């Protein structure tokens, strides 16, 4: 399987793009992405390599940063590293490596807007997806919850959020294995007429929307529901509100503990949905462990062919490069 | 001192409005406000009465609910209860009691929009305050933080948020005793150009804004900063984002514990700023203990003459009833 997402039924059986060994995951890592790059990215790449012997990394960035990773690894592990020297547009090089099939996914903690633009241009967007959202996962007392968008789309219109609702429902179905995901709209009060202009326009559109994977629109939810997780499995909001809430809750959980004693913290990384490949975005302030978790998350998504499965569920058979 | 806020230097020394004994606080409680009214409000009123022997309550609502409070109190405590029978517009009656000086403050868990409208009409707004914000307090690892607006103002313009920045700075100075409050603007990335249209327009306006109490504009902050509390003492945002973040963080702290081991949870109640009296708003989903905390908070604000002090700091000498 290649990094480029082509849903299974349209995939050519005679594909000539080189592919990894079974179980391997080939991940491009943007060494220059993030507030503390390249040091934390070097640290994250090393941690990821050491945690997963089937991981192959393509390090995209300056020679000294790539050398720092190689120097810290033994000869056997070094064979799992490819370097792609660049001092600018590193995320774009990583995305191109997904597009040409030389890697299975790309991970960056760089500027979200630049990553989204590179992904849309190099990988194309699924038909109907004008503004690809970032989907994050939060732990709740009732299980994992998908929150989107968390920073790709500011000032969205109502149509954009309906597209995101479909993408989020497919994500919860495929990645979290939820049978009939409940999709909630984040707002500030459940009585009719509450919320801002955007939120007041959305309920009838969402109620009438065909959702994939047996998902259904579960109505209005509030900030507390994103913690409790009892009202929805997928929570749709604009990228401004989603980013603020995600960063607040992640930090609260990191400081005070998770919302349920046995809940495991998901990776602090988000999947870019609606583009023709697996693109994982970490926070600009990501630490080495965060980067390692993001790389591990990208590898897991690849091994489970999650992005192709999401596309299939939504019956997206082609990407557009308009 | 009366409930009506007239800054000290303009207060008539020959005021004829009846006032409470020194140390007493006379609080109107909206028995019909909130998702679980009147039961949780009855419970909250009882808890507040029992916790504070200098509290006098005016219960605004139906007879049976008021009777439930009276029946649960001993004869001595019953003398601290006044009933104001009403089955509609209860919050408006409570606000009117503040306006005519028969109580010192009003507390409601009812619809925020209705409370804000009643307060603006009956108490007037301070000059220059078109859209009074709700200011909430959150615990952080570094102390208490003022977050505003948390639900009064959706779809605000940039000018509105500059007014809120001044109100929030005065609140932190007066209520939290912070010498030079740092005022941050909540956004989703600290690089220039990040954020939505509203947020991109605000930094130059905030940087040029005269702030009260020695406050200064501390720049852009993110969701994590509202938890950490190290970057700002006051965080300004629109009422949609603020409400979502507040409800998320309050629930996270209630579930997982506060952000610092020794941090005490502030009342889950917000002060309406910029109107001519003390108006405290609880969440629609408030519990009995939340209501009691809100009543206690209103009493404390009255005893410390906080709202008049905020008005004085901002040199608001008059209210407008336009």
Coordinates of C-alpha atoms in Angstrom, one line a residue:
Chain A
X1 CA 0.0 0.0 0.0
X2 CA 1.3 3.4 -0.8
X3 CA 1.0 6.6 1.2
X4 CA -1.2 8.1 -1.5
X5 CA -4.8 7.4 -0.6
X6 CA -6.7 5.7 -3.3
X7 CA -9.7 3.8 -2.0
X8 CA -9.3 0.0 -2.2
X9 CA -11.8 -0.7 -4.9
X10 CA -10.1 1.7 -7.3
X11 CA -6.6 0.7 -6.5
X12 CA -4.7 -0.9 -9.3
X13 CA -3.6 -4.4 -8.5
X14 CA -0.5 -3.8 -10.7
X15 CA 0.7 -0.8 -8.7
X16 CA 4.4 -0.1 -9.5
X17 CA 5.1 2.4 -6.6
X18 CA 7.6 0.8 -4.3
X19 CA 6.1 -0.2 -1.0
X20 CA 7.5 -1.0 2.4
X21 CA 7.7 -4.5 3.9
X22 CA 4.6 -5.8 5.6
X23 CA 4.1 -4.1 8.9
X24 CA 6.6 -1.4 8.2
X25 CA 5.6 2.2 8.2
X26 CA 7.6 4.8 6.3
X27 CA 7.0 8.2 7.9
X28 CA 8.4 11.6 6.7
X29 CA 9.2 13.9 9.6
X30 CA 9.5 17.7 9.2
X31 CA 12.7 18.5 11.1
X32 CA 12.0 22.2 10.9
X33 CA 8.4 22.2 12.1
X34 CA 7.5 23.6 15.5
X35 CA 8.5 26.3 18.0
X36 CA 11.4 24.2 19.3
X37 CA 12.6 22.7 16.0
X38 CA 14.8 21.0 15.2
X39 CA 15.8 19.8 18.7
X40 CA 12.5 18.4 19.8
X41 CA 11.9 16.9 16.4
X42 CA 15.2 15.1 16.6
X43 CA 14.3 13.9 20.1
X44 CA 10.9 12.8 18.9
X45 CA 12.3 10.9 15.9
X46 CA 14.7 9.1 18.1
X47 CA 12.1 8.1 20.6
X48 CA 9.8 6.9 17.8
X49 CA 12.5 4.8 16.2
X50 CA 13.4 3.2 19.5
X51 CA 9.8 2.4 20.4
X52 CA 9.0 0.8 17.0
X53 CA 11.5 -1.4 15.2
X54 CA 9.3 -1.5 12.1
X55 CA 9.4 2.2 11.6
X56 CA 11.3 3.8 8.8
X57 CA 11.8 7.5 8.9
X58 CA 12.5 10.0 6.2
X59 CA 14.0 13.1 7.9
X60 CA 13.3 16.2 6.0
X61 CA 15.5 19.1 7.0
X62 CA 19.1 20.4 7.5
X63 CA 22.0 18.0 7.5
X64 CA 23.1 18.7 11.1
X65 CA 19.7 17.9 12.5
X66 CA 19.5 14.7 10.5
X67 CA 23.0 13.8 11.6
X68 CA 22.0 14.2 15.2
X69 CA 19.4 11.5 14.8
X70 CA 21.8 9.2 12.9
X71 CA 24.6 9.7 15.5
X72 CA 22.3 8.6 18.3
X73 CA 21.4 5.4 16.6
X74 CA 23.3 2.1 16.3
X75 CA 24.3 0.9 12.8
X76 CA 21.3 -1.5 12.5
X77 CA 18.8 1.2 13.3
X78 CA 20.5 3.8 11.0
X79 CA 19.4 1.7 8.1
X80 CA 15.8 2.7 8.9
X81 CA 16.6 6.3 8.4
X82 CA 16.5 8.2 5.1
X83 CA 17.6 11.8 4.9
X84 CA 16.1 14.4 2.6
X85 CA 18.2 17.5 3.0
X86 CA 16.3 20.8 2.8
X87 CA 16.4 24.1 4.6
X88 CA 13.0 25.5 3.5
X89 CA 9.6 24.2 2.6
X90 CA 10.4 21.1 4.6
X91 CA 6.8 20.2 5.1
X92 CA 6.1 20.5 1.4
X93 CA 8.9 18.0 0.7
X94 CA 7.5 15.6 3.2
X95 CA 4.0 15.9 1.7
X96 CA 5.5 15.3 -1.8
X97 CA 7.1 12.2 -0.5
X98 CA 3.6 11.0 0.5
X99 CA 2.4 12.0 -3.0
X100 CA 5.1 10.1 -4.9
X101 CA 4.7 7.0 -2.6
X102 CA 8.2 7.0 -1.1
X103 CA 6.7 7.4 2.4
X104 CA 3.3 6.3 3.9
X105 CA 2.6 9.5 5.9
X106 CA 4.1 12.8 7.0
X107 CA 4.3 14.4 10.4
X108 CA 4.9 18.1 11.1
X109 CA 4.6 20.4 14.1
X110 CA 5.0 23.4 11.8
X111 CA 2.6 26.1 10.9
X112 CA -0.8 24.5 10.3
X113 CA -1.8 26.8 7.5
X114 CA 1.4 26.0 5.5
X115 CA 0.9 22.3 6.1
X116 CA -2.7 22.3 5.0
X117 CA -1.8 24.3 1.9
X118 CA 1.0 21.9 1.0
X119 CA -1.3 18.9 1.5
X120 CA -4.1 20.3 -0.6
X121 CA -1.7 21.2 -3.4
X122 CA 0.4 18.1 -3.4
X123 CA -2.1 15.4 -2.4
X124 CA -5.3 17.0 -3.6
X125 CA -8.6 17.3 -1.7
X126 CA -11.4 14.8 -1.7
X127 CA -14.3 15.9 -3.9
X128 CA -16.5 18.4 -2.0
X129 CA -13.8 19.2 0.7
X130 CA -12.8 22.8 0.2
X131 CA -11.4 23.3 3.6
X132 CA -9.7 20.2 5.1
X133 CA -10.2 20.1 8.9
X134 CA -7.8 18.8 11.6
X135 CA -9.4 16.2 13.7
X136 CA -8.1 15.7 17.3
X137 CA -8.9 13.0 19.8
X138 CA -9.7 13.7 23.4
X139 CA -10.1 11.3 26.3
X140 CA -13.4 11.4 28.1
X141 CA -14.9 9.5 31.0
X142 CA -17.0 7.7 28.4
X143 CA -14.3 6.9 25.8
X144 CA -12.5 8.7 23.1
X145 CA -14.1 11.7 21.4
X146 CA -13.3 13.3 18.0
X147 CA -13.1 17.1 18.0
X148 CA -12.9 18.9 14.7
X149 CA -11.8 21.4 13.4
X150 CA -9.0 22.2 15.8
X151 CA -7.2 24.9 13.9
X152 CA -7.2 24.5 10.1
X153 CA -10.3 26.5 9.3
X154 CA -11.1 29.9 10.9
X155 CA -14.2 31.9 10.0
X156 CA -15.9 28.9 8.3
X157 CA -19.3 29.0 6.8
X158 CA -22.1 26.6 7.6
X159 CA -21.5 24.4 4.6
X160 CA -17.9 23.8 5.6
X161 CA -19.0 22.5 9.0
X162 CA -21.5 20.1 7.5
X163 CA -18.6 18.6 5.4
X164 CA -16.6 18.4 8.6
X165 CA -19.4 16.6 10.3
X166 CA -19.4 13.9 7.7
X167 CA -15.6 13.6 7.9
X168 CA -15.6 13.4 11.6
X169 CA -18.4 10.7 11.6
X170 CA -16.3 8.6 9.2
X171 CA -13.2 9.1 11.4
X172 CA -15.0 7.9 14.5
X173 CA -16.5 4.9 12.7
X174 CA -13.2 3.8 11.1
X175 CA -10.5 4.8 13.6
X176 CA -12.5 4.3 16.9
X177 CA -14.7 1.5 15.6
X178 CA -17.9 3.2 16.8
X179 CA -20.9 1.5 15.3
X180 CA -23.3 4.5 15.1
X181 CA -21.3 7.6 16.0
X182 CA -23.3 10.5 17.5
X183 CA -22.3 13.9 16.0
X184 CA -22.9 16.9 18.2
X185 CA -22.6 20.6 17.3
X186 CA -20.6 22.6 19.9
X187 CA -22.5 25.6 21.2
X188 CA -23.2 27.6 24.4
X189 CA -26.7 26.6 25.3
X190 CA -29.1 23.9 24.1
X191 CA -32.2 26.1 23.8
X192 CA -33.1 27.2 20.3
X193 CA -31.7 30.6 19.4
X194 CA -28.5 30.2 21.6
X195 CA -25.1 30.6 20.0
X196 CA -23.7 32.8 17.4
X197 CA -24.9 33.3 13.8
X198 CA -23.0 30.3 12.5
X199 CA -24.3 28.0 15.2
X200 CA -27.9 29.2 14.8
X201 CA -27.8 28.3 11.1
X202 CA -26.4 24.8 11.5
X203 CA -28.9 22.6 13.3
X204 CA -31.4 22.2 10.4
X205 CA -28.5 21.5 8.0
X206 CA -27.0 18.9 10.3
X207 CA -30.3 17.3 11.0
X208 CA -30.9 16.8 7.2
X209 CA -27.3 15.7 6.4
X210 CA -26.7 12.1 5.3
X211 CA -23.9 10.8 7.6
X212 CA -21.6 7.9 6.9
X213 CA -21.1 4.8 9.1
X214 CA -24.6 4.8 10.6
X215 CA -23.8 8.1 12.3
X216 CA -26.6 10.4 13.4
X217 CA -26.8 14.0 14.4
X218 CA -27.1 14.1 18.2
X219 CA -27.9 17.8 18.5
X220 CA -26.3 20.6 20.4
X221 CA -23.5 20.0 22.9
X222 CA -21.6 22.3 25.2
X223 CA -18.0 22.6 26.5
X224 CA -18.8 20.2 29.5
X225 CA -19.9 17.5 27.0
X226 CA -16.5 17.4 25.4
X227 CA -15.1 16.4 28.8
X228 CA -18.0 14.0 29.8
X229 CA -18.3 12.4 26.4
X230 CA -21.8 11.1 27.1
X231 CA -23.6 13.2 24.6
X232 CA -21.5 12.7 21.4
X233 CA -18.7 10.8 19.9
X234 CA -17.8 13.5 17.4
X235 CA -18.0 17.2 18.2
X236 CA -18.0 19.7 15.3
X237 CA -16.9 23.3 15.7
X238 CA -14.9 26.0 14.0
X239 CA -11.1 25.8 14.1
X240 CA -10.8 28.8 16.4
X241 CA -13.0 27.5 19.1
X242 CA -11.8 23.9 18.7
X243 CA -8.1 24.9 18.9
X244 CA -8.7 27.0 22.1
X245 CA -10.7 24.2 23.7
X246 CA -8.3 21.4 22.7
X247 CA -5.2 23.3 24.1
X248 CA -7.1 24.2 27.3
X249 CA -8.3 20.6 27.9
X250 CA -5.0 18.9 27.0
X251 CA -3.2 21.2 29.4
X252 CA -5.7 20.6 32.1
X253 CA -5.4 16.9 31.7
X254 CA -1.6 17.1 31.6
X255 CA -1.6 19.1 34.8
X256 CA -4.5 17.5 36.8
X257 CA -4.8 14.1 35.3
X258 CA -7.1 12.5 32.7
X259 CA -10.9 12.8 33.0
X260 CA -11.3 9.2 34.1
X261 CA -8.8 7.3 36.2
X262 CA -8.2 4.6 33.6
X263 CA -8.3 6.8 30.5
X264 CA -5.2 6.8 28.5
X265 CA -4.1 10.1 26.9
X266 CA -4.4 9.9 23.1
X267 CA -1.5 11.4 21.1
X268 CA -1.4 15.2 21.1
X269 CA -1.6 15.2 17.3
X270 CA -4.4 15.7 14.8
X271 CA -5.1 14.1 11.5
X272 CA -5.8 16.3 8.5
X273 CA -9.0 14.9 6.9
X274 CA -10.1 15.3 3.3
X275 CA -6.7 15.2 1.6
X276 CA -5.3 12.4 -0.5
X277 CA -2.9 11.0 2.0
X278 CA -2.0 10.6 5.7
X279 CA -0.9 14.0 7.2
X280 CA -0.5 14.3 10.9
X281 CA -0.1 17.7 12.6
X282 CA 1.4 18.3 16.0
X283 CA 1.1 21.5 18.1
X284 CA 3.8 24.1 17.5
X285 CA 4.7 23.8 21.1
X286 CA 5.0 20.0 20.8
X287 CA 7.6 18.2 23.0
X288 CA 9.8 15.3 21.9
X289 CA 7.4 12.8 23.4
X290 CA 4.5 14.6 21.6
X291 CA 6.4 14.3 18.3
X292 CA 7.1 10.6 19.0
X293 CA 3.4 10.0 19.7
X294 CA 2.5 11.8 16.5
X295 CA 4.9 9.7 14.5
X296 CA 3.5 6.5 16.2
X297 CA -0.1 7.7 15.4
X298 CA 0.8 8.3 11.8
X299 CA 2.3 4.8 11.6
X300 CA -0.8 3.2 13.2
X301 CA -3.1 5.1 10.8
X302 CA -1.0 3.7 7.9
X303 CA -0.9 0.2 9.1
X304 CA -4.7 0.1 9.6
X305 CA -5.1 1.9 6.2
X306 CA -7.4 4.3 8.1
X307 CA -7.4 7.2 5.6
X308 CA -8.3 5.0 2.7
X309 CA -11.0 3.4 4.8
X310 CA -12.4 6.8 5.7
X311 CA -12.4 7.8 2.0
X312 CA -14.1 4.5 1.1
X313 CA -16.8 5.0 3.7
X314 CA -17.5 8.4 2.3
X315 CA -17.3 7.0 -1.2
X316 CA -14.6 9.5 -2.2
X317 CA -13.1 7.9 -5.2
X318 CA -11.0 10.8 -6.4
X319 CA -9.0 13.7 -5.3
X320 CA -9.2 17.1 -6.9
X321 CA -6.2 19.4 -7.4
X322 CA -8.1 22.5 -8.4
Chain B
X1 CA -24.6 51.3 50.8
X2 CA -27.2 50.3 48.4
X3 CA -27.2 47.7 45.7
X4 CA -27.3 50.4 43.0
X5 CA -23.8 51.2 42.0
X6 CA -22.9 54.9 42.3
X7 CA -19.2 55.4 42.7
X8 CA -18.3 56.6 46.2
X9 CA -17.3 60.2 45.3
X10 CA -20.8 60.8 43.8
X11 CA -22.7 59.0 46.5
X12 CA -25.0 61.3 48.5
X13 CA -24.2 61.3 52.2
X14 CA -27.9 61.8 52.8
X15 CA -29.1 58.7 51.0
X16 CA -32.6 57.7 52.1
X17 CA -32.7 54.2 50.6
X18 CA -33.0 51.6 53.5
X19 CA -29.8 49.7 53.9
X20 CA -28.8 46.5 55.7
X21 CA -27.0 46.3 59.0
X22 CA -23.2 46.5 58.7
X23 CA -21.9 43.2 57.4
X24 CA -25.2 42.0 56.1
X25 CA -25.8 41.2 52.5
X26 CA -29.2 41.3 51.0
X27 CA -29.3 39.1 47.9
X28 CA -32.3 38.6 45.6
X29 CA -32.4 35.0 44.3
X30 CA -34.2 34.0 41.1
X31 CA -36.1 30.9 42.1
X32 CA -37.1 30.2 38.5
X33 CA -33.7 30.5 36.9
X34 CA -31.8 27.4 35.6
X35 CA -32.4 24.1 34.0
X36 CA -33.3 22.5 37.4
X37 CA -35.3 25.3 38.9
X38 CA -36.8 25.7 41.4
X39 CA -35.4 22.7 43.3
X40 CA -31.7 23.4 43.0
X41 CA -32.3 27.1 43.7
X42 CA -34.2 26.2 46.9
X43 CA -31.3 23.9 47.8
X44 CA -28.8 26.6 47.0
X45 CA -30.6 29.3 49.0
X46 CA -30.8 27.0 52.0
X47 CA -27.1 26.1 51.8
X48 CA -26.2 29.8 51.5
X49 CA -28.4 30.8 54.5
X50 CA -26.9 28.1 56.7
X51 CA -23.3 29.1 55.7
X52 CA -23.6 32.8 56.4
X53 CA -25.7 34.1 59.3
X54 CA -25.4 37.7 58.0
X55 CA -27.1 36.8 54.7
X56 CA -30.6 38.1 54.0
X57 CA -32.3 36.6 51.0
X58 CA -35.2 37.9 48.9
X59 CA -36.6 34.9 47.1
X60 CA -38.3 35.8 43.8
X61 CA -40.6 33.2 42.5
X62 CA -43.6 31.0 43.1
X63 CA -45.0 30.6 46.6
X64 CA -44.4 26.9 46.9
X65 CA -40.7 27.2 46.1
X66 CA -40.3 30.1 48.6
X67 CA -42.3 28.1 51.2
X68 CA -39.9 25.2 50.7
X69 CA -37.0 27.4 51.8
X70 CA -39.0 28.8 54.8
X71 CA -40.1 25.4 55.9
X72 CA -36.6 24.1 56.1
X73 CA -35.4 27.0 58.3
X74 CA -35.8 27.6 62.0
X75 CA -37.8 30.6 63.2
X76 CA -34.7 32.8 63.8
X77 CA -33.4 32.1 60.3
X78 CA -36.8 32.7 58.7
X79 CA -36.5 36.3 59.6
X80 CA -33.7 36.6 57.1
X81 CA -35.9 35.6 54.3
X82 CA -38.2 38.0 52.3
X83 CA -40.4 36.5 49.6
X84 CA -41.3 38.3 46.4
X85 CA -44.0 36.2 44.7
X86 CA -43.8 36.0 40.9
X87 CA -44.3 33.3 38.3
X88 CA -42.8 35.2 35.3
X89 CA -39.9 37.6 34.7
X90 CA -38.5 36.6 38.1
X91 CA -35.0 37.8 37.1
X92 CA -36.3 41.2 36.2
X93 CA -38.0 41.5 39.5
X94 CA -34.7 40.6 41.2
X95 CA -32.8 43.2 39.2
X96 CA -35.5 45.8 40.0
X97 CA -34.9 45.1 43.7
X98 CA -31.3 46.0 43.1
X99 CA -32.3 49.1 41.3
X100 CA -34.7 50.3 44.0
X101 CA -32.1 49.5 46.8
X102 CA -34.1 46.9 48.6
X103 CA -31.4 44.3 47.9
X104 CA -27.6 44.6 47.4
X105 CA -27.3 42.1 44.5
X106 CA -29.2 39.6 42.5
X107 CA -28.2 36.0 41.5
X108 CA -29.8 34.0 38.7
X109 CA -29.1 30.7 36.9
X110 CA -31.6 31.7 34.2
X111 CA -31.2 32.5 30.5
X112 CA -28.1 34.8 30.3
X113 CA -29.6 36.9 27.5
X114 CA -32.7 37.7 29.5
X115 CA -30.7 38.5 32.6
X116 CA -28.4 40.8 30.7
X117 CA -31.3 42.6 29.0
X118 CA -33.1 43.0 32.4
X119 CA -29.9 44.4 34.0
X120 CA -29.2 46.8 31.2
X121 CA -32.8 48.1 31.2
X122 CA -33.3 48.3 35.0
X123 CA -29.8 49.2 36.2
X124 CA -28.4 51.0 33.1
X125 CA -25.1 50.4 31.5
X126 CA -21.9 52.3 32.3
X127 CA -21.1 55.0 29.7
X128 CA -19.3 53.3 26.7
X129 CA -20.4 49.8 27.6
X130 CA -22.8 48.7 24.9
X131 CA -22.5 45.0 25.5
X132 CA -21.9 44.1 29.2
X133 CA -19.7 41.0 29.5
X134 CA -19.8 38.1 32.0
X135 CA -16.5 37.7 33.8
X136 CA -15.7 34.3 35.2
X137 CA -12.8 33.3 37.4
X138 CA -10.7 30.2 36.8
X139 CA -8.1 28.7 39.0
X140 CA -4.6 28.2 37.5
X141 CA -1.4 26.9 38.8
X142 CA -0.3 30.5 39.1
X143 CA -3.3 32.0 40.8
X144 CA -6.8 33.2 39.8
X145 CA -7.5 34.3 36.2
X146 CA -10.3 36.4 34.9
X147 CA -11.9 35.1 31.6
X148 CA -14.3 37.3 29.8
X149 CA -16.7 37.3 28.0
X150 CA -18.2 33.8 28.9
X151 CA -21.5 34.0 27.2
X152 CA -23.2 37.4 27.2
X153 CA -21.8 38.6 23.9
X154 CA -21.8 36.5 20.7
X155 CA -20.5 37.8 17.4
X156 CA -18.9 40.9 19.0
X157 CA -16.9 43.5 17.1
X158 CA -13.4 44.5 17.9
X159 CA -14.4 47.7 19.8
X160 CA -16.6 45.6 22.1
X161 CA -13.6 43.4 23.1
X162 CA -11.5 46.5 23.8
X163 CA -14.2 47.7 26.3
X164 CA -14.2 44.2 27.8
X165 CA -10.4 44.3 28.2
X166 CA -10.7 47.5 30.3
X167 CA -13.5 46.0 32.4
X168 CA -11.6 42.8 32.9
X169 CA -8.4 44.7 33.9
X170 CA -10.4 46.7 36.5
X171 CA -11.9 43.5 37.8
X172 CA -8.5 41.8 38.3
X173 CA -7.2 44.9 40.0
X174 CA -10.2 45.4 42.4
X175 CA -11.4 41.8 43.1
X176 CA -8.1 39.9 42.9
X177 CA -5.9 42.7 44.1
X178 CA -3.4 42.3 41.3
X179 CA -1.1 45.3 41.1
X180 CA -0.5 45.5 37.4
X181 CA -2.8 43.0 35.7
X182 CA -1.6 41.5 32.4
X183 CA -4.4 41.4 29.8
X184 CA -4.0 38.7 27.1
X185 CA -6.0 38.2 23.9
X186 CA -7.1 34.6 23.4
X187 CA -6.2 33.2 20.0
X188 CA -4.8 30.1 18.3
X189 CA -1.2 30.9 17.6
X190 CA 1.1 33.7 18.6
X191 CA 2.6 34.4 15.2
X192 CA 1.2 37.5 13.4
X193 CA -1.6 36.6 11.1
X194 CA -3.0 33.7 13.2
X195 CA -6.5 33.6 14.3
X196 CA -9.8 34.7 12.8
X197 CA -10.7 38.1 11.4
X198 CA -11.7 39.4 14.8
X199 CA -8.5 38.4 16.4
X200 CA -6.3 39.6 13.6
X201 CA -7.8 43.1 14.0
X202 CA -7.4 43.4 17.8
X203 CA -3.7 43.4 18.7
X204 CA -3.0 47.0 17.6
X205 CA -6.2 48.3 19.2
X206 CA -5.3 46.5 22.5
X207 CA -1.7 47.7 22.4
X208 CA -2.9 51.3 22.1
X209 CA -5.7 51.0 24.7
X210 CA -5.4 52.9 28.1
X211 CA -6.0 50.2 30.7
X212 CA -7.0 50.9 34.4
X213 CA -5.2 49.8 37.5
X214 CA -1.7 49.8 36.0
X215 CA -2.8 47.0 33.7
X216 CA -0.9 46.3 30.5
X217 CA -1.6 44.4 27.3
X218 CA 0.4 41.2 27.5
X219 CA -0.2 40.0 23.9
X220 CA -1.6 36.9 22.4
X221 CA -2.4 33.9 24.6
X222 CA -3.7 30.4 23.8
X223 CA -6.0 27.8 25.4
X224 CA -3.1 26.3 27.4
X225 CA -2.3 29.7 28.9
X226 CA -5.8 29.8 30.5
X227 CA -4.8 26.7 32.4
X228 CA -1.2 27.6 33.2
X229 CA -2.0 31.3 34.2
X230 CA 1.6 32.4 33.7
X231 CA 1.1 34.6 30.7
X232 CA -1.9 36.7 31.7
X233 CA -4.2 37.6 34.7
X234 CA -7.1 38.6 32.4
X235 CA -8.0 36.8 29.2
X236 CA -10.3 38.5 26.7
X237 CA -12.4 36.6 24.2
X238 CA -15.8 36.5 22.5
X239 CA -18.7 35.0 24.6
X240 CA -18.9 31.9 22.4
X241 CA -15.3 30.8 22.8
X242 CA -15.2 31.9 26.4
X243 CA -18.3 29.9 27.3
X244 CA -17.1 26.8 25.6
X245 CA -13.7 27.0 27.2
X246 CA -15.1 27.8 30.7
X247 CA -17.5 24.9 30.7
X248 CA -14.8 22.6 29.4
X249 CA -12.3 23.5 32.0
X250 CA -14.7 23.7 34.9
X251 CA -15.8 20.2 34.1
X252 CA -12.3 18.9 33.6
X253 CA -11.3 20.4 37.0
X254 CA -14.4 19.0 38.6
X255 CA -13.6 15.5 37.2
X256 CA -9.8 15.4 37.4
X257 CA -9.0 17.9 40.1
X258 CA -7.8 21.5 40.0
X259 CA -4.8 22.6 38.0
X260 CA -2.6 23.0 41.1
X261 CA -2.8 20.8 44.2
X262 CA -3.6 23.7 46.5
X263 CA -5.8 25.7 44.2
X264 CA -9.3 26.3 45.5
X265 CA -12.1 26.2 43.0
X266 CA -13.6 29.7 42.6
X267 CA -17.5 29.8 42.5
X268 CA -18.9 28.6 39.2
X269 CA -20.6 31.9 38.8
X270 CA -19.8 35.0 36.7
X271 CA -20.2 38.7 37.4
X272 CA -22.0 40.9 34.8
X273 CA -19.7 43.9 34.3
X274 CA -20.7 47.3 33.1
X275 CA -24.1 47.6 34.6
X276 CA -25.2 49.8 37.5
X277 CA -25.4 47.1 40.1
X278 CA -24.2 43.6 41.3
X279 CA -25.6 40.9 39.1
X280 CA -24.2 37.4 39.4
X281 CA -25.0 34.7 36.8
X282 CA -24.8 31.0 37.4
X283 CA -24.8 28.3 34.7
X284 CA -28.1 27.0 33.6
X285 CA -27.0 23.5 34.7
X286 CA -25.9 24.9 38.1
X287 CA -26.3 22.6 41.2
X288 CA -27.5 23.6 44.6
X289 CA -23.8 24.0 45.8
X290 CA -23.1 26.1 42.7
X291 CA -26.1 28.4 43.5
X292 CA -24.9 28.7 47.1
X293 CA -21.4 29.6 45.9
X294 CA -22.9 32.2 43.5
X295 CA -25.0 33.7 46.4
X296 CA -21.9 33.8 48.6
X297 CA -19.9 35.4 45.8
X298 CA -22.6 38.1 45.3
X299 CA -22.5 38.7 49.1
X300 CA -18.7 39.0 49.1
X301 CA -18.8 41.4 46.1
X302 CA -21.3 43.6 48.0
X303 CA -19.4 43.6 51.3
X304 CA -16.2 44.6 49.5
X305 CA -18.1 47.2 47.4
X306 CA -16.4 45.6 44.4
X307 CA -18.6 46.8 41.7
X308 CA -18.5 50.4 42.8
X309 CA -14.7 50.1 43.1
X310 CA -14.5 48.8 39.6
X311 CA -16.6 51.7 38.3
X312 CA -14.5 54.1 40.2
X313 CA -11.3 52.7 38.8
X314 CA -12.7 53.2 35.3
X315 CA -14.0 56.6 36.3
X316 CA -17.6 55.6 35.3
X317 CA -19.7 58.1 37.1
X318 CA -23.0 57.5 35.5
X319 CA -25.1 54.9 34.0
X320 CA -27.0 55.2 30.8
X321 CA -30.5 53.9 30.2
X322 CA -30.6 54.5 26.5

